[in-house]
XYZ file of C-alpha atoms in Angstrom:
630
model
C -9.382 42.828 39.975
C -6.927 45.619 39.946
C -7.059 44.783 36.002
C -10.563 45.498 35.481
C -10.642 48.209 37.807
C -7.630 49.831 35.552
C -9.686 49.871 32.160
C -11.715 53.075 31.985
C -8.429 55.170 33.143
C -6.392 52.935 30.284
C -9.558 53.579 27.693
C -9.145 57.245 28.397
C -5.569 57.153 28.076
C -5.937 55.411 24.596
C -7.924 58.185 23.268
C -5.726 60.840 24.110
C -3.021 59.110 22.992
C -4.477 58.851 19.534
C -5.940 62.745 19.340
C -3.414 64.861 21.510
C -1.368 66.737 19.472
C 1.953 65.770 21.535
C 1.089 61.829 21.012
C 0.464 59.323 18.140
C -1.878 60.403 15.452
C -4.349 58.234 13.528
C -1.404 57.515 10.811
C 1.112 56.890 13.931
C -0.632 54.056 15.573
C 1.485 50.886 15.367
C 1.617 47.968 12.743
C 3.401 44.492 14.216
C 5.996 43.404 12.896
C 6.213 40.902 10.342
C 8.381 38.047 11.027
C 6.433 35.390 9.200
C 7.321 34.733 4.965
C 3.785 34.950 4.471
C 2.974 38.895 3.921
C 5.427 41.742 2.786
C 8.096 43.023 5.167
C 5.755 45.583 7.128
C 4.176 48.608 6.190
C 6.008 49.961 3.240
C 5.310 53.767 3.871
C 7.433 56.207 5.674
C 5.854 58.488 7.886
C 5.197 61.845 7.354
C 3.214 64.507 9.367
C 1.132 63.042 12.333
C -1.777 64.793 11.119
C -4.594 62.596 9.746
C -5.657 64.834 7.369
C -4.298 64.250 3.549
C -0.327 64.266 2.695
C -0.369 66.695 -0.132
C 3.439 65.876 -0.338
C 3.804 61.676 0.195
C 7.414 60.686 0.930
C 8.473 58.103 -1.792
C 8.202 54.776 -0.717
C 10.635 51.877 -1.329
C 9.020 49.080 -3.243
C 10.507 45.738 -2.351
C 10.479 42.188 -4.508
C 8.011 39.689 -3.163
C 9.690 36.394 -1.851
C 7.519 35.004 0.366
C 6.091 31.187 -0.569
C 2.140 31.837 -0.408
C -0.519 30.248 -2.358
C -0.771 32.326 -4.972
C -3.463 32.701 -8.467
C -2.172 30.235 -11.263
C -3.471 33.028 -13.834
C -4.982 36.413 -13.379
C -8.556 35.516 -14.733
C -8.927 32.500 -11.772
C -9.247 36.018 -9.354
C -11.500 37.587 -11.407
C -13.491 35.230 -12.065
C -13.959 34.079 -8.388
C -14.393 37.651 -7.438
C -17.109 38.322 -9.469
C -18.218 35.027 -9.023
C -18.515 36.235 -5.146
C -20.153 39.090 -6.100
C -22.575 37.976 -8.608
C -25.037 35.914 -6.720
C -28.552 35.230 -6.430
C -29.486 38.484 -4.933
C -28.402 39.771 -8.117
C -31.131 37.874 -9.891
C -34.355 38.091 -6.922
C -33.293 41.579 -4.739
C -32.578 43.830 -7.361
C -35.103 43.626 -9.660
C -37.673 43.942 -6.720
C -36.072 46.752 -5.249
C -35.612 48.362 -8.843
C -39.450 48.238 -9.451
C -40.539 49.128 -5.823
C -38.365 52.266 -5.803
C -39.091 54.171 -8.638
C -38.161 52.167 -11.988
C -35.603 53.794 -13.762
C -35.424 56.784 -11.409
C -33.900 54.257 -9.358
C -31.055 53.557 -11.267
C -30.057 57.383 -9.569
C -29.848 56.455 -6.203
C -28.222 52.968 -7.050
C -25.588 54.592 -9.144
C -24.822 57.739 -6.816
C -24.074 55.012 -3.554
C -22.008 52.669 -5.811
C -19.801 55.544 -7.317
C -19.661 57.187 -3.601
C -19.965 54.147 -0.706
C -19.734 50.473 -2.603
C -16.994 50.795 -4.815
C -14.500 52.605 -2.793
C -15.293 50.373 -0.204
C -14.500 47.537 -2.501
C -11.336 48.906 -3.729
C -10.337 49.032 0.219
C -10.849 45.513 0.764
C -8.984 44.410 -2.173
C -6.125 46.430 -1.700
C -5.355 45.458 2.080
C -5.592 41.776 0.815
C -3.159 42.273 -1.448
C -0.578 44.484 0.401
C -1.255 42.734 4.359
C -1.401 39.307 1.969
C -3.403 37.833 4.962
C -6.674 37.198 6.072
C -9.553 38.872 8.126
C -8.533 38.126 11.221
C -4.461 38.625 11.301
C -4.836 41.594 9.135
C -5.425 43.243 12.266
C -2.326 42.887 13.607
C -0.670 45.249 10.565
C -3.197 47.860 10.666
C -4.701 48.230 14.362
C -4.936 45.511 16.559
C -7.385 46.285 19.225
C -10.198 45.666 16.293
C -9.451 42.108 15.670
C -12.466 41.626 16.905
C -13.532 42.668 13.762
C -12.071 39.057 11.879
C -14.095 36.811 14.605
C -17.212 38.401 13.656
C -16.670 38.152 9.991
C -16.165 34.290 10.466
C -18.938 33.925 12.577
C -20.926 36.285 9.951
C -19.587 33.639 7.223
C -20.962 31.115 9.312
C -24.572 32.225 9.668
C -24.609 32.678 5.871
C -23.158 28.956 5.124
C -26.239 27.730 7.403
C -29.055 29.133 5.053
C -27.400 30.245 1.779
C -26.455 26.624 0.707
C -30.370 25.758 1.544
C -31.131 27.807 -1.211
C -28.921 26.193 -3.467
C -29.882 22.520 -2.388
C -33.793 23.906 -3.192
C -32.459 24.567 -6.526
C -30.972 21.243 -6.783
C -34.520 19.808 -5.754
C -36.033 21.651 -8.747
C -33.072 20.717 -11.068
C -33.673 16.817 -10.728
C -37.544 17.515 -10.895
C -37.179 19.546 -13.936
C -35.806 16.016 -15.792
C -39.492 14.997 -17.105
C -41.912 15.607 -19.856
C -44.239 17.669 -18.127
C -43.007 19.438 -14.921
C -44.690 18.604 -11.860
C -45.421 22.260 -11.482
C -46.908 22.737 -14.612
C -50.924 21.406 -13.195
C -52.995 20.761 -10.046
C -53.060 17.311 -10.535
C -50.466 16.217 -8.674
C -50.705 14.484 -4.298
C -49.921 17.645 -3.029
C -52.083 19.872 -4.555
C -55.043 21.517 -2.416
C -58.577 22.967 -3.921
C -57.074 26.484 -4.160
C -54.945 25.222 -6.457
C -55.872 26.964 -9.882
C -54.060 26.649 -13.127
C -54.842 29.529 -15.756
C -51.997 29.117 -18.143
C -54.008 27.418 -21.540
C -57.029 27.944 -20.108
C -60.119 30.746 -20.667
C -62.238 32.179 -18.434
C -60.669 31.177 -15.277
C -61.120 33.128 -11.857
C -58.050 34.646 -10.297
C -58.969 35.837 -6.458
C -56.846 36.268 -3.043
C -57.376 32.488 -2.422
C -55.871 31.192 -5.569
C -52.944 29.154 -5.498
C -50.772 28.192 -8.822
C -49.720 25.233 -9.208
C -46.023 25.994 -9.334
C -46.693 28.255 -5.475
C -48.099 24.692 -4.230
C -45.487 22.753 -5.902
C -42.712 24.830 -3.715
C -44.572 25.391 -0.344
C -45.832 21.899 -0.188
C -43.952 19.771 -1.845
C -40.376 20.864 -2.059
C -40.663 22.746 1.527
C -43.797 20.403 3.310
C -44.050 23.630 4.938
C -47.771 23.343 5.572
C -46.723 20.412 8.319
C -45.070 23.403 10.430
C -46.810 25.437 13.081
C -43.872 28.130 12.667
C -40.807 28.607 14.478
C -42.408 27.251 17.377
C -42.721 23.822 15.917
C -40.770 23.394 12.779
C -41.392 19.252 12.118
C -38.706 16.971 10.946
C -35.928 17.340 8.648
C -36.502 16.306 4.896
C -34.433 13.858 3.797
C -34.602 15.017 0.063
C -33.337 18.281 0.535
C -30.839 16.664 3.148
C -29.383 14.676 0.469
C -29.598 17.979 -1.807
C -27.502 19.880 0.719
C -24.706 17.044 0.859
C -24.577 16.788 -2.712
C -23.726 20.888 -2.611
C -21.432 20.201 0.396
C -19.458 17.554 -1.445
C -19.091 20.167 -4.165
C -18.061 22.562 -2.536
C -14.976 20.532 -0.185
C -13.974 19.256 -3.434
C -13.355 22.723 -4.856
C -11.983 24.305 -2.311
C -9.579 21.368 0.133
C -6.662 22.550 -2.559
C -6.681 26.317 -2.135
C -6.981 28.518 -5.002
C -5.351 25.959 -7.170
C -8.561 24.156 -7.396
C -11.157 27.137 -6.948
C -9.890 28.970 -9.508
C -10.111 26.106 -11.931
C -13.837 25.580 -10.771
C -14.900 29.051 -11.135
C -14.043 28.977 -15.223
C -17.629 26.901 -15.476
C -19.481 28.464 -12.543
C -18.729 32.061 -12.484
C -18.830 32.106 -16.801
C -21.966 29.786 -17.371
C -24.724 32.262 -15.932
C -24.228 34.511 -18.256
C -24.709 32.415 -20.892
C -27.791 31.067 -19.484
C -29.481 34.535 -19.044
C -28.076 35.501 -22.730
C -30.311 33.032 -23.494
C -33.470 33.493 -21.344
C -33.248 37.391 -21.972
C -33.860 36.277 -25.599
C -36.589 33.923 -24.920
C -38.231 36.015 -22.953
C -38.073 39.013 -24.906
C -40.352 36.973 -27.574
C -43.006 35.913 -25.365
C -46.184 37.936 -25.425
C -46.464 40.291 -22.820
C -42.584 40.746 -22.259
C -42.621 44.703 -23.343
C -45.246 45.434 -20.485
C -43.039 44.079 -17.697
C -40.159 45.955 -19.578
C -41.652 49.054 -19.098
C -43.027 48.569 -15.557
C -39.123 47.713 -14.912
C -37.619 50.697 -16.454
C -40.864 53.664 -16.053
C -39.238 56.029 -14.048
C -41.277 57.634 -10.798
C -39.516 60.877 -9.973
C -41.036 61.071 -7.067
C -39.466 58.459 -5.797
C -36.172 60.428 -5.352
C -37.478 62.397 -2.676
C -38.501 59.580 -0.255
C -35.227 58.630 2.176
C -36.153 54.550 2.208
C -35.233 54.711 -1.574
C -31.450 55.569 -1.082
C -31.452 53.629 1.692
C -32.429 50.889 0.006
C -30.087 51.951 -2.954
C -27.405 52.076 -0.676
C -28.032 48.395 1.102
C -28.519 46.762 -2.210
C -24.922 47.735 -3.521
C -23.352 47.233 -0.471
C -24.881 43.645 -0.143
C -24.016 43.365 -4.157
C -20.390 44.216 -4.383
C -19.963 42.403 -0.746
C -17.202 44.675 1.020
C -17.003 43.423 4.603
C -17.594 39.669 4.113
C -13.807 38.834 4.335
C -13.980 37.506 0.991
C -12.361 40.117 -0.765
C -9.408 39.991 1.401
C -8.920 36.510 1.010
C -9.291 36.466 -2.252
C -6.818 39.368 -3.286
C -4.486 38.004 -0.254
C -3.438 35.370 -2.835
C -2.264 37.999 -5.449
C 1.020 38.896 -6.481
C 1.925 42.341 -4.670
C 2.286 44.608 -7.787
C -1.400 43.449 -9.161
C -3.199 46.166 -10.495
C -5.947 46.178 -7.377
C -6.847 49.682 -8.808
C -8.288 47.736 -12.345
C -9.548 45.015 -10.803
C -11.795 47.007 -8.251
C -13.582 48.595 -11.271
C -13.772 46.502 -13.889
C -15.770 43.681 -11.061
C -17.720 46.326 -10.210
C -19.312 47.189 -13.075
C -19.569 43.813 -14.329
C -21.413 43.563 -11.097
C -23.856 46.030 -11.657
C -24.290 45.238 -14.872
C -25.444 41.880 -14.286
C -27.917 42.847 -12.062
C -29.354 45.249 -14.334
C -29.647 42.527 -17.016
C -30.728 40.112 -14.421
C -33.897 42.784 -14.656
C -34.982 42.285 -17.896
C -34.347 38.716 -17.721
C -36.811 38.905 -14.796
C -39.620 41.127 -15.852
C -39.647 39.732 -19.561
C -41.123 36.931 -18.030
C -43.886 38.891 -15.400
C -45.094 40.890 -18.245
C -45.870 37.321 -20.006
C -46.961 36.088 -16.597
C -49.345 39.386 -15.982
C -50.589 38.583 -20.467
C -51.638 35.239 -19.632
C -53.353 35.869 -15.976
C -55.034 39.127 -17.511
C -53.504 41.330 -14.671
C -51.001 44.391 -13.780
C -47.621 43.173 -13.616
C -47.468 44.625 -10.132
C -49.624 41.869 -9.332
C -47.509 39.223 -10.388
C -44.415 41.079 -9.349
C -45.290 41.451 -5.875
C -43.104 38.264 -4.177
C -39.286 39.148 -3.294
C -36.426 36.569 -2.646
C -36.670 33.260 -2.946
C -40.455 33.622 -3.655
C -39.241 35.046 -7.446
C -36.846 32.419 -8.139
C -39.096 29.726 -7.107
C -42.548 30.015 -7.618
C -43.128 33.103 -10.440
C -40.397 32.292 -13.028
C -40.517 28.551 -12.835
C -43.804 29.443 -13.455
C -43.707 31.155 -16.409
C -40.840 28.575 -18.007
C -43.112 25.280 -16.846
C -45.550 26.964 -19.686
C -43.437 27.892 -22.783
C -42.553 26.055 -25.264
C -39.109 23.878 -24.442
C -40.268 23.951 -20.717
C -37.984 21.058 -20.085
C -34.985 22.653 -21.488
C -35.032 26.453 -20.212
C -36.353 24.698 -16.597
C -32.819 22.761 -16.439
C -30.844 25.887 -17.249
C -32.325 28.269 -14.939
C -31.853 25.822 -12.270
C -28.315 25.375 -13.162
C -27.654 28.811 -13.406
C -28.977 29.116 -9.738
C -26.815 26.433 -8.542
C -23.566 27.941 -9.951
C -24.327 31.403 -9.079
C -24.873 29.758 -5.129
C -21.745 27.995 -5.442
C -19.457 30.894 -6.288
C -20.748 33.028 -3.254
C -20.427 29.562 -0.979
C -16.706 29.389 -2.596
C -15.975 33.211 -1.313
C -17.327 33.083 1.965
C -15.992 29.636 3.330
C -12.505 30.475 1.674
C -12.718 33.866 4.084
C -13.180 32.134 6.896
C -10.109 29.162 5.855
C -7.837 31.973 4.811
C -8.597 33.920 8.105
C -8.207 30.662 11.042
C -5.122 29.526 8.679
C -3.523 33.025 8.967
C -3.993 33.021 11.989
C -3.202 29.406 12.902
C -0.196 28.490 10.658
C 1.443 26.640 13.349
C -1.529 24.456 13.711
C -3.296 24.565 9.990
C -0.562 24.999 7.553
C -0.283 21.442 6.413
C -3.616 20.377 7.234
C -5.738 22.192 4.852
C -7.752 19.100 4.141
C -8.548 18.799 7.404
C -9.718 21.593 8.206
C -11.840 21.979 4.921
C -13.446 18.811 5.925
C -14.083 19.832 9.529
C -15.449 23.339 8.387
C -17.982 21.801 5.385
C -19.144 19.424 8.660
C -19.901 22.112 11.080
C -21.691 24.087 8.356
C -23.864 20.814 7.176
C -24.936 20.668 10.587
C -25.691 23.990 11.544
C -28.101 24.077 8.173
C -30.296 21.416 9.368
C -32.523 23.274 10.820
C -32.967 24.897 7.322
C -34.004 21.255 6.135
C -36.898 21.190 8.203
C -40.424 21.561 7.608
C -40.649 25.174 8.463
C -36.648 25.497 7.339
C -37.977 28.928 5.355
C -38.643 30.295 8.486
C -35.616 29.736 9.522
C -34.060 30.888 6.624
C -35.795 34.489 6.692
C -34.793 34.551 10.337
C -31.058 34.226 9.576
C -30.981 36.059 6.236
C -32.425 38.775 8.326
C -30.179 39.064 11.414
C -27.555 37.066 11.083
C -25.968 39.030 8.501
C -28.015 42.277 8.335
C -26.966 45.404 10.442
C -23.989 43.364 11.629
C -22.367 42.782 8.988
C -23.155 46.660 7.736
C -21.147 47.707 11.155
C -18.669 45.605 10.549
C -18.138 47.104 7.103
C -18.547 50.471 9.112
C -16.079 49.762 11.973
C -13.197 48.074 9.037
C -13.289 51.629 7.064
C -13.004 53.335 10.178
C -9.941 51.419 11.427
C -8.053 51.469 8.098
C -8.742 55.512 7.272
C -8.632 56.563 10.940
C -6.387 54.452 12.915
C -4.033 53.086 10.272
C -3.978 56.123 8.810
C -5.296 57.545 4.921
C -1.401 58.491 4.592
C 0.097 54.936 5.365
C -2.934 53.460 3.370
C -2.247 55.931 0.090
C 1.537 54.473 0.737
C 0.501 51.091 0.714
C -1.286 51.781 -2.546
C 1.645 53.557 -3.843
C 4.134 50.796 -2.931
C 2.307 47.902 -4.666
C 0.864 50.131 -7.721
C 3.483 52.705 -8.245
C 1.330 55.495 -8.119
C -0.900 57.216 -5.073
C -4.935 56.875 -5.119
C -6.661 60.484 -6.059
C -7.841 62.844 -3.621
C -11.595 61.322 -4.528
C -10.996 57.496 -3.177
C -9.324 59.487 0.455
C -12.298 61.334 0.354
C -14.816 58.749 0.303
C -12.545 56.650 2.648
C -12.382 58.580 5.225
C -15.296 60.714 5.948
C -18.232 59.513 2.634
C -17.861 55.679 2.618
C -18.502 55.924 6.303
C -21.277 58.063 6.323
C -22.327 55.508 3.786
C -22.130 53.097 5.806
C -23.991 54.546 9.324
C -26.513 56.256 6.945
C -27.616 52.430 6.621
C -27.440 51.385 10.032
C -28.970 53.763 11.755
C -31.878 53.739 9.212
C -32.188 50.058 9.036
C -33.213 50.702 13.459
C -35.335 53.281 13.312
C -37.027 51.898 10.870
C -37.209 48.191 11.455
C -39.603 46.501 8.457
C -41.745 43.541 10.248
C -40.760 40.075 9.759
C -43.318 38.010 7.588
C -43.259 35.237 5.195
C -46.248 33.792 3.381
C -48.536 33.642 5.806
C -46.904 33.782 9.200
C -46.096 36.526 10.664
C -43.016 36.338 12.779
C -44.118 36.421 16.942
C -42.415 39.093 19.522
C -40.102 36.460 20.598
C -38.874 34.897 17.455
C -37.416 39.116 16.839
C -35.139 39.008 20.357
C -34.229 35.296 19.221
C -33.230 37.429 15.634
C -31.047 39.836 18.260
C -29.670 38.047 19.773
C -28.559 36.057 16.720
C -27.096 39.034 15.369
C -25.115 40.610 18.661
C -23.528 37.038 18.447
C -21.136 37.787 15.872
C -20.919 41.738 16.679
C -19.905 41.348 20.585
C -16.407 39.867 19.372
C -15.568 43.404 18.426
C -15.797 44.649 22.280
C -15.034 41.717 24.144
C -11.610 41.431 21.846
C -11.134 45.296 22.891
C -12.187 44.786 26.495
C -9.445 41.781 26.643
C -6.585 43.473 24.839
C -6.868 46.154 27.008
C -7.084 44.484 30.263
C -4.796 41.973 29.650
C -1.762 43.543 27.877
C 0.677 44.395 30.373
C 1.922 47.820 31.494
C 0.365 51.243 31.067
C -0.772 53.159 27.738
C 1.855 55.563 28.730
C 4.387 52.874 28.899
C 3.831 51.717 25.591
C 3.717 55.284 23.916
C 7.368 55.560 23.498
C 7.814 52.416 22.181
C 4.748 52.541 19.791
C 6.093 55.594 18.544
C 10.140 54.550 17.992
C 8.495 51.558 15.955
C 6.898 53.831 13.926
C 8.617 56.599 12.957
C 12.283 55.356 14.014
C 15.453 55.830 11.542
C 15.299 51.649 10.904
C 13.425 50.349 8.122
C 9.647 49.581 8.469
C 8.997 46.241 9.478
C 12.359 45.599 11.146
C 11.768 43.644 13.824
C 12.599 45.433 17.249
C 14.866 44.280 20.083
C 12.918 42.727 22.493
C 12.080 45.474 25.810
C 12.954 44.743 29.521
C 9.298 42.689 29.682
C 10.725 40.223 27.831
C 8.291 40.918 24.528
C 8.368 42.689 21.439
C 7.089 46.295 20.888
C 4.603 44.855 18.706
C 3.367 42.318 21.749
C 2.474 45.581 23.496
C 0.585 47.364 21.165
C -2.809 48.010 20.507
């Protein structure tokens, strides 16, 4: 009791420790020290002022050999590759397009460019160089740079998690269409087929036929009723039985997916040559196809007409800013894995840029790949192409451009590649976001996990095939949209919010730069410390605090989502969040003596005459300094 009852006096001790001009400063707080082989020998900078503003002159910082025995890259172009694997995923193909077109066209490309240059990329650069220098995943990592925000690596597991549960859905959907795409005519190609209804209406090599709000094509039937069944749900409220066909989809993926990763990076890296390389060869070719189909320069233009307009209306940055934060994927934990398995002198710096605009390059090509085909679409149905182009997400990918393949010529052929190209580009993101959350428990768990990395694979895969199946249902698209929505969503924005705080704030923009300087040989410019500490940020909240006041309603197809289905979506999303102030309310209840107590000792550790990352005598407690820090 006399715990609890000691919190708020300890809280307000904390912050003046951290702003009083007598006590620790944001580049002053504490790193642990590290006593395991698996990360450098502490932080490599030595402290200067205890200002958090810039260090116009940075003390020069030893650079030390790396000896330690971690998993490490067999060749530079595995990371890459799985990085921009990561990054490069479906949403490149359905969300930006969309959002492109619905914003403004080309004017768009403004916005989009202006939050990548200022709030994804630095972001991105931030993430890869803590993997890199910490060498450790997103939940230890918090024991080098600020430990009270560990919380921060639960909820990017449990984040991780929620993603595994629908994301691999969507891939085993695309698996479904892959084996269905192995015939002479494709089942979506006419209304002649069991589960076709009266709406069904099939225009394509036909005259005179009558498009109106009822209409179904054949290739919207084929998804909704015979890949999903989802007519046999009543909604969320009753979402029917599990389909065994997609259930054997998903454990196809699943197999896939243990199989590449139960080896480490060793075996990921290998995979990633064929599934992070082969979608761009399969929208080289599609982008060609399609740019010879009738119709193709209309949707071309409707992609690219700019609407200046548009740049006056706030939802368009915001959107601008979600899509590249979503896109480049800084706060997933997947960029410090990955770069955690790098050798310390890697050029972070080159790699940060060069996936980044490979990045956003794909997506912009993903475009034209895209609307080549609604132009022909809108040709052939005698429309706009803002009528054809009016379904987002998974809605694009499987109903209008299977569409508009099931009636060229080579159907067959350009059917099996875009399907395959959907599976890879799924199975790189699955690859990133599982091996954040095995990096992160094995970090943190070496005791337990080190030599049972098969194990735990095998035990993770499980737990993630059985929290999808749900997503296998009848109404699993509902389910889908639900978790797509709030499981990752504003959480995983504050995450990404709270981790660039903690690093430019806490840890300190000095002791950062240092770090930079100690693996790279040179400091970051004044622009990257400026975006880290005050723009990225802003970035970041500028998102969040949009994204609440101005909450879009939940729908798909049909249903519109009911009042209680949303606080189910809440509460889905404060599940992963709440580890953030629960691990706070914890460490500072539970860590014994004072804040003033530990001052001294926080600050000897940090700015004493011994090395940095010496390990120091134990105290009369019987613990480390580092055991007492927050």
């Amino acid at each position: 009791m006399l715990r609890v009852l000691s919190l708020p006096l300890k809280l307000v001790s904390f912050l003046k420790l951290t702003c009083s001009d007598g006590g620790l400063s944001f580049d002053s707080l504490p790193t642990m020290t590290r006593q395991d082989s698996a990360a450098p020998a502490g932080s490599l900078s030595v402290q200067g002022p205890s200002n958090p503003g810039y260090n116009t002159n940075p003390v020069p910082v030893p650079v030390i050999t790396q000896t330690d025995t971690r998993d490490k890259w067999s060749k530079k172009m595995d990371f890459l590759l799985s990085v921009i694997g990561f990054a490069v995923d479906l949403g490149n193909v359905w969300r930006f397009p969309y959002i492109c077109y619905q914003n403004g066209g080309g004017a768009f490309l403004i916005p989009y460019i202006v939050m990548a240059i200022f709030g994804g990329v630095p972001l991105f650069y931030m993430e890869l160089a803590l993997g890199q220098f910490h060498r450790t995943g997103a939940i230890s990592i918090w024991k080098h740079i600020c430990p009270i925000f560990k919380g921060i690596g639960y909820a990017i597991c449990v984040i991780s998690l929620y993603v595994s549960f629908y994301y691999n859905t969507i891939i085993a959907w695309a698996l479904f269409y892959f084996y269905s795409s192995f015939a002479s005519v494709l089942p979506w190609t006419n209304c002649d087929n069991a589960w076709n209804t009266e709406n069904c209406t099939n225009y394509f090599l036909k005259d005179n036929v009558t498009w109106n709000n009822y209409s179904r094509s054949p290739a919207e039937e084929f998804y909704t009723r015979n890949v999903l069944e989802i007519h046999k749900s009543d909604g969320l409220s009753n979402v029917g039985g599990v389909r065994w066909q997609l259930m054997l989809c998903l454990f196809l993926i699943f197999t896939i997916v243990y199989f590449s990763l139960w080896k480490g990076v060793k075996t990921s890296g290998k995979v990633v040559w064929v599934t992070a390389t082969l979608p761009y060869v399969v929208l080289f070719i599609l982008l060609i196809r399609g740019a010879t189909l009738p119709g193709a320069w209309k949707g071309v233009v409707f992609y690219l007409q700019p609407k200046w307009e548009k740049l006056f209306e706030t939802s368009v940055w915001v959107d601008a800013a979600a899509q590249i934060f979503f896109s480049l994927g800084p706060g997933f934990g997947v960029l410090l894995a990955l770069s955690s398995y790098n050798p310390f002198t890697n050029n972070c710096y080159r790699d940060a840029i060069v996936t980044s605009l490979v990045n956003c390059l794909t997506s912009f090509m993903s475009g034209f790949v895209i609307f080549t085909m609604l132009g022909y679409m809108a040709e052939k149905r005698n429309v706009n192409v803002e009528d054809v182009a009016r379904d987002k997400g998974p809605s694009l990918l499987f109903i209008t451009y299977p569409e508009a393949i099931a009636n060229m010529t080579g159907s067959t052929f350009f059917a099996i590649i875009f399907f395959v190209m959907m599976i890879t580009l799924g199975l790189d993101s699955t690859f990133g976001g599982l091996e954040a959350i095995i990096t992160a428990v094995m970090d943190e768990y070496p005791e337990y996990l080190a030599h049972r990395r098969e194990l735990f694979v095998l035990g993770l895969v499980v737990v993630c095939f059985l929290g999808s199946l749900s997503t296998l249902t009848n109404g699993g698209a509902y389910v889908v949209k639900l978790l797509e929505e709030f499981g990752v969503g504003s959480s995983i924005i504050a995450v990404g919010f709270l981790e660039a705080i903690a690093v430019s704030w806490f840890y300190g923009i000095t002791r950062f730069s240092n770090d930079i300087k100690s693996m790279l040989g040179y400091y970051p410019g004044l622009f990257w410390k400026v975006c880290w500490v005050a723009i990225s940020p802003a970035f970041l909240a500028y998102i969040i605090v949009s994204s609440l006041l101005k909450p879009a309603p939940l729908q798909l197809f049909d249903y519109k989502y009911p009042d209680w289905s949303i606080t189910v979506g809440y509460i889905i999303g404060a599940s992963s969040f709440m580890w953030i102030p629960i691990y706070m309310v914890y460490k500072l209840v539970w860590t014994p003596g004072s804040l003033k107590q530990v001052r001294p000792l926080m600050q000897r550790f940090s700015t004493g005459g011994s090395r940095p990352g010496t390990p120091v005598p134990p105290t009369s407690c019987g613990r480390n300094d580092n055991e007492l820090t927050f």
